[in-house]
XYZ file of C-alpha atoms in Angstrom:
408
model
C -149.934 48.597 -12.934
C -149.014 50.279 -16.561
C -146.482 48.095 -16.705
C -147.293 45.003 -16.018
C -150.066 45.548 -18.491
C -147.551 46.595 -21.559
C -145.343 43.481 -20.638
C -148.682 41.041 -20.724
C -149.810 42.652 -24.095
C -146.431 42.426 -25.582
C -146.512 38.842 -24.813
C -149.997 37.916 -25.772
C -148.819 39.626 -28.672
C -145.581 37.225 -29.143
C -147.724 34.615 -28.300
C -149.839 35.422 -31.167
C -146.925 35.600 -33.683
C -145.818 32.440 -32.996
C -148.766 30.514 -33.193
C -150.495 32.099 -36.049
C -149.397 30.369 -39.292
C -151.610 31.372 -43.057
C -153.894 28.826 -43.365
C -155.966 28.327 -47.322
C -159.602 29.308 -46.429
C -160.941 25.469 -46.728
C -159.415 24.454 -43.391
C -161.639 23.509 -41.022
C -160.838 24.676 -37.232
C -157.691 26.866 -38.190
C -156.940 28.197 -34.962
C -156.527 24.863 -33.405
C -155.019 23.445 -36.285
C -152.312 26.819 -35.490
C -152.477 25.714 -31.611
C -151.820 21.872 -32.639
C -149.274 22.551 -34.760
C -147.341 25.374 -32.231
C -147.466 22.250 -29.884
C -145.735 20.482 -31.683
C -142.989 22.969 -33.056
C -142.565 23.849 -28.729
C -142.118 20.305 -28.523
C -139.431 19.979 -30.843
C -137.785 22.473 -30.424
C -137.615 22.140 -26.922
C -136.198 18.216 -27.848
C -133.442 20.034 -30.172
C -132.228 21.654 -27.303
C -132.055 18.418 -25.375
C -130.152 17.434 -28.466
C -128.143 20.091 -28.348
C -127.190 19.920 -25.117
C -125.867 15.814 -25.294
C -128.908 15.214 -22.935
C -130.060 12.692 -25.506
C -131.087 11.854 -29.104
C -134.518 14.570 -29.821
C -136.181 11.882 -31.468
C -135.846 9.988 -28.283
C -137.039 12.747 -26.410
C -140.092 13.331 -28.943
C -141.222 10.254 -28.270
C -141.196 10.606 -24.929
C -143.715 13.309 -24.491
C -145.523 11.895 -27.426
C -145.880 9.020 -25.284
C -146.517 11.022 -21.979
C -148.867 13.041 -24.005
C -151.026 9.424 -25.646
C -151.331 8.198 -21.769
C -153.516 10.852 -20.755
C -156.612 9.982 -21.992
C -156.683 6.510 -22.550
C -159.462 5.276 -24.523
C -160.917 1.298 -24.364
C -163.640 -0.578 -26.388
C -165.237 -2.988 -24.635
C -166.503 -4.680 -27.453
C -162.846 -5.697 -28.437
C -160.678 -8.156 -27.020
C -157.109 -6.715 -27.052
C -154.378 -8.702 -27.328
C -150.222 -7.665 -27.299
C -148.224 -11.223 -28.279
C -144.938 -11.337 -30.709
C -145.609 -12.880 -34.246
C -142.154 -13.951 -36.164
C -140.367 -12.406 -32.655
C -142.263 -8.751 -33.962
C -144.276 -7.106 -31.082
C -148.032 -6.771 -32.556
C -151.074 -5.924 -30.823
C -153.947 -7.935 -32.081
C -158.156 -6.273 -31.735
C -160.935 -9.030 -31.923
C -164.285 -8.083 -31.981
C -166.356 -9.999 -29.627
C -170.011 -9.720 -30.401
C -170.769 -10.118 -33.932
C -168.756 -12.783 -35.476
C -170.174 -16.116 -33.977
C -168.761 -18.691 -35.748
C -167.924 -17.588 -39.280
C -164.735 -16.357 -40.449
C -163.667 -12.636 -40.253
C -162.015 -10.253 -42.559
C -158.784 -8.243 -41.643
C -156.614 -5.742 -41.583
C -152.682 -5.469 -40.704
C -152.244 -2.150 -39.546
C -149.103 -0.033 -39.530
C -148.846 3.202 -37.448
C -147.457 6.444 -38.567
C -144.819 8.276 -37.141
C -142.072 9.782 -39.439
C -140.360 5.599 -38.687
C -139.130 6.850 -35.181
C -142.830 7.995 -33.490
C -145.552 6.920 -31.575
C -146.529 3.449 -30.900
C -148.782 0.661 -31.658
C -150.191 0.473 -27.989
C -150.187 4.308 -27.580
C -153.527 5.588 -27.170
C -154.724 7.467 -30.557
C -153.314 4.037 -32.453
C -155.574 1.841 -29.793
C -158.491 4.110 -30.835
C -158.645 3.934 -33.771
C -157.807 0.108 -34.469
C -160.505 -1.157 -31.609
C -162.982 1.574 -33.908
C -161.990 -0.625 -36.813
C -161.964 -4.170 -35.012
C -165.677 -3.352 -33.785
C -167.305 -1.405 -36.757
C -166.020 -3.704 -39.617
C -166.159 -6.992 -37.180
C -162.393 -7.360 -38.335
C -159.196 -8.896 -36.457
C -156.925 -6.076 -36.493
C -153.181 -6.582 -36.084
C -151.369 -3.705 -35.144
C -147.703 -3.870 -35.420
C -145.261 -2.648 -33.227
C -141.691 -1.623 -35.252
C -139.025 -0.970 -33.972
C -138.277 2.755 -34.528
C -135.916 5.457 -35.203
C -133.446 6.492 -34.022
C -132.416 3.159 -32.347
C -133.219 1.179 -35.472
C -132.776 2.306 -39.228
C -133.732 1.078 -42.355
C -134.313 -1.471 -43.463
C -135.399 -2.998 -39.927
C -138.597 -0.926 -40.071
C -139.319 -2.758 -43.151
C -138.332 -5.903 -42.395
C -140.109 -6.178 -38.910
C -143.245 -5.500 -40.457
C -142.703 -7.658 -43.156
C -141.722 -10.652 -41.244
C -145.193 -10.344 -38.825
C -147.086 -9.860 -42.329
C -146.030 -13.040 -43.453
C -146.465 -14.847 -39.835
C -149.794 -13.771 -39.692
C -150.735 -14.473 -43.721
C -149.704 -18.205 -42.586
C -152.819 -20.364 -43.347
C -152.283 -21.963 -39.323
C -152.219 -18.065 -37.904
C -154.941 -17.091 -39.842
C -157.544 -20.037 -38.792
C -156.137 -19.875 -35.215
C -157.658 -15.823 -35.653
C -160.662 -17.077 -37.904
C -159.894 -15.042 -40.582
C -160.989 -15.531 -44.083
C -157.947 -15.473 -46.016
C -159.316 -14.436 -49.094
C -160.637 -10.886 -46.818
C -157.029 -9.278 -45.703
C -156.037 -5.757 -46.107
C -153.040 -3.758 -45.445
C -152.482 -0.673 -44.520
C -151.404 2.229 -42.463
C -150.791 5.884 -42.202
C -147.956 8.125 -43.268
C -144.752 6.367 -42.117
C -147.075 3.545 -41.818
C -148.376 3.968 -45.221
C -144.863 3.663 -46.949
C -144.309 0.672 -45.090
C -147.786 -0.879 -46.014
C -146.859 -0.166 -49.616
C -143.297 -0.936 -49.580
C -144.273 -4.450 -47.797
C -147.294 -4.945 -50.258
C -144.789 -4.572 -53.099
C -142.506 -7.401 -52.113
C -145.310 -9.825 -50.739
C -147.150 -9.554 -54.286
C -143.990 -10.521 -55.502
C -142.578 -13.236 -53.487
C -143.216 -16.748 -54.738
C -143.662 -18.776 -51.529
C -146.736 -16.638 -50.072
C -149.676 -18.508 -50.396
C -152.466 -15.803 -49.048
C -152.669 -12.753 -51.306
C -153.920 -8.908 -50.176
C -157.511 -8.815 -51.034
C -156.025 -4.486 -50.883
C -154.064 -2.237 -49.564
C -155.549 0.982 -47.720
C -152.641 4.039 -47.598
C -153.279 7.136 -45.452
C -151.400 10.335 -46.777
C -148.726 7.720 -47.238
C -144.771 9.484 -47.974
C -143.607 7.517 -51.210
C -140.442 9.123 -51.977
C -137.731 11.006 -50.869
C -136.478 11.645 -54.759
C -138.068 15.350 -54.994
C -138.981 17.368 -52.488
C -140.450 20.298 -54.650
C -143.521 18.770 -55.979
C -146.036 20.991 -55.635
C -147.829 20.035 -52.711
C -144.327 20.059 -50.628
C -143.995 24.054 -52.688
C -147.379 24.954 -51.331
C -146.842 23.673 -48.149
C -143.574 24.120 -47.163
C -144.473 25.940 -43.760
C -147.696 23.907 -43.691
C -148.591 23.030 -40.024
C -147.489 19.463 -38.021
C -145.284 18.085 -41.034
C -143.306 20.955 -42.776
C -141.047 20.138 -45.596
C -137.841 20.472 -43.403
C -139.292 18.513 -41.152
C -140.147 15.882 -43.406
C -136.438 16.017 -44.920
C -134.863 15.330 -41.431
C -137.251 12.122 -41.058
C -135.839 11.029 -44.255
C -132.130 11.590 -42.490
C -132.552 10.104 -39.701
C -134.751 6.998 -41.613
C -131.082 5.740 -43.501
C -129.215 7.097 -40.405
C -127.711 9.428 -42.920
C -125.929 13.045 -42.170
C -127.801 16.299 -41.264
C -125.271 18.361 -43.186
C -127.120 16.624 -46.800
C -130.763 18.351 -45.687
C -130.417 22.131 -47.167
C -129.560 20.289 -50.514
C -131.959 17.427 -50.037
C -134.645 20.395 -50.252
C -133.874 21.956 -53.364
C -133.150 18.528 -55.082
C -128.773 18.291 -55.150
C -129.387 14.775 -54.527
C -130.847 14.383 -57.653
C -129.639 16.943 -59.957
C -129.271 16.158 -63.586
C -125.445 14.954 -63.214
C -126.516 12.527 -60.594
C -126.411 9.386 -62.867
C -127.810 7.251 -59.826
C -130.866 9.096 -60.399
C -131.734 9.168 -64.138
C -133.495 5.486 -64.021
C -136.145 7.026 -61.728
C -137.204 10.458 -62.882
C -140.071 9.144 -65.057
C -141.271 7.564 -62.607
C -142.337 10.146 -60.980
C -142.280 13.076 -63.722
C -144.884 14.948 -61.889
C -145.873 17.393 -64.741
C -147.214 13.927 -67.287
C -149.180 12.284 -63.561
C -150.306 15.040 -61.597
C -153.885 16.353 -62.339
C -153.626 20.254 -63.596
C -155.790 21.582 -60.454
C -152.881 20.195 -58.330
C -149.984 21.046 -60.469
C -151.501 24.809 -60.749
C -148.185 27.159 -61.963
C -145.727 25.220 -59.912
C -142.325 24.285 -62.059
C -140.123 21.160 -61.517
C -136.996 21.739 -59.577
C -134.141 20.366 -61.482
C -130.733 21.694 -61.313
C -128.188 20.457 -63.616
C -125.441 20.162 -61.777
C -125.974 18.872 -57.724
C -124.553 16.990 -55.062
C -123.815 12.936 -55.992
C -122.285 12.424 -53.299
C -125.266 12.310 -51.843
C -126.930 9.594 -53.022
C -123.913 7.701 -52.324
C -123.948 7.789 -49.329
C -127.435 7.498 -49.199
C -128.051 4.556 -51.759
C -131.166 3.985 -49.975
C -132.627 6.948 -50.987
C -133.053 4.926 -54.303
C -134.368 1.684 -52.765
C -137.775 0.280 -53.572
C -138.186 -0.681 -50.094
C -138.361 3.063 -49.229
C -139.433 4.783 -51.718
C -142.263 2.452 -53.457
C -143.237 4.986 -55.856
C -139.959 4.220 -57.494
C -140.813 0.883 -58.087
C -141.298 -0.600 -61.946
C -144.223 -0.837 -63.925
C -144.337 -4.482 -63.796
C -145.063 -4.051 -59.842
C -147.356 -1.927 -60.057
C -149.400 -4.282 -62.543
C -149.719 -7.005 -59.313
C -150.889 -4.741 -57.031
C -154.453 -5.026 -55.347
C -157.254 -2.916 -55.359
C -155.794 -0.043 -53.540
C -157.503 3.077 -51.418
C -155.781 6.617 -51.189
C -157.096 9.120 -48.637
C -154.928 12.834 -49.225
C -155.601 16.231 -47.694
C -154.758 19.170 -49.451
C -152.917 20.572 -46.838
C -149.850 17.874 -46.440
C -146.532 18.026 -48.365
C -147.165 14.596 -49.237
C -150.421 14.859 -51.305
C -148.799 14.054 -54.548
C -146.576 11.143 -53.635
C -149.807 9.316 -52.939
C -151.577 10.907 -56.087
C -148.642 10.099 -58.456
C -149.066 6.462 -56.585
C -152.437 6.428 -57.064
C -151.895 7.406 -61.250
C -148.845 4.955 -61.673
C -151.147 2.125 -60.553
C -154.527 3.207 -62.735
C -152.086 3.526 -65.495
C -150.878 0.000 -64.942
C -154.300 -1.779 -64.442
C -154.954 -1.648 -60.711
C -158.497 -0.178 -59.262
C -157.859 2.540 -57.051
C -160.311 4.590 -55.169
C -159.130 8.404 -54.526
C -160.150 10.086 -51.226
C -159.563 13.725 -51.421
C -160.307 16.118 -48.778
C -159.847 19.987 -49.405
C -160.215 21.105 -45.764
C -157.630 18.401 -43.955
C -154.174 18.234 -43.003
C -151.595 15.721 -42.612
C -152.072 12.910 -39.537
C -155.020 14.492 -39.162
C -157.046 10.894 -39.135
C -155.943 9.930 -35.606
C -157.093 13.341 -34.054
C -160.570 11.956 -32.699
C -159.616 11.935 -29.124
C -159.873 15.027 -26.572
C -158.060 17.223 -26.578
C -157.040 17.150 -30.033
C -159.900 15.833 -31.729
C -160.809 17.511 -34.923
C -163.581 17.049 -37.125
C -161.165 16.359 -40.200
C -160.060 13.315 -38.424
C -164.084 12.130 -37.581
C -164.679 12.980 -41.738
C -161.437 11.025 -42.851
C -161.460 8.008 -40.487
C -165.212 7.620 -40.828
C -164.762 7.724 -44.464
C -162.209 5.604 -44.481
C -163.631 2.566 -41.924
C -166.539 2.957 -44.605
C -164.479 2.070 -47.811
C -163.211 -0.626 -46.350
C -166.634 -1.719 -45.314
C -167.778 -1.864 -48.520
C -164.809 -3.342 -50.797
C -162.917 -5.816 -47.600
């Protein structure tokens, strides 16, 4: 009996050691967040084992687990008509509110889901719930794009899918078919979806053959650059829940179908060291010592080595492609962007990507709203469904929808 008690105590101690992460005292529901993160780590490590044993790609296995979990608690809304269709060959899910609109034209949001370009789905429960609530709350037509995923497809396929579907939707005859007001269309996305939203918005504002323009863009904790993995938020949140730095670096490598052997060098910015000539033209575009307010810079120092590994950029030139890294775009592109909403979380490696993007937009004369949450974490906005219903999810989602309601 004593041996069993000792064994149980040992197992509980090991479990607590695995689950526990030091978190800022501002974070809401810290133990629930630790449990969520521990669940993610168990899933990721299990899928890494599947990959190691040659049983399948770890991202494909992880997406299968996420999809299975996503279906445990499906959400539905009786006030929204949901249609799965294709826009110019790209799968989309369209949400149309049933009640309020009548014969009038509605506003609309093109939404791109997150998941590191590899995970989740427009048809999954989390994003289905979010887009249904958006459509009903805003009395808006929401188009959620089911772009193709890593590891079966790599950059620029995801960008091209979103661009292709969005261009089709923005055609006057298609907007008319869905009773959408062409002067009240927004593009939006979270995390990797925010990356695609920003990149497609840049592309479409420069296109001469596009007749309908976005009224605004709304970016939710977007990932915007693979140039510097040592911004203050990357350093501060190196082992943060849900999205630690090394995981984000691997998402980038997978997006570009690159070599995992580069990961540790990229973590310390060897891919953009001072002797990497291809990177020099972009340095001032993300100089966080200038672009970030002092309260976010804190006492962190830039990491820029004198010598690095130029072969990384030469092997993965897309690291400097503005279609993948919208923060690297020229000032002239920023000048023509629409009014912008950017949501950031303090507990997020990507915080500074978004804040630098906001600053560059402001410097270019674009109206920007920064909605920063000190107590929230990366990915939180979709976590409003049991058993992953967090107060941070409701808080960020409601603030985002409120801004859209007031500005779209």
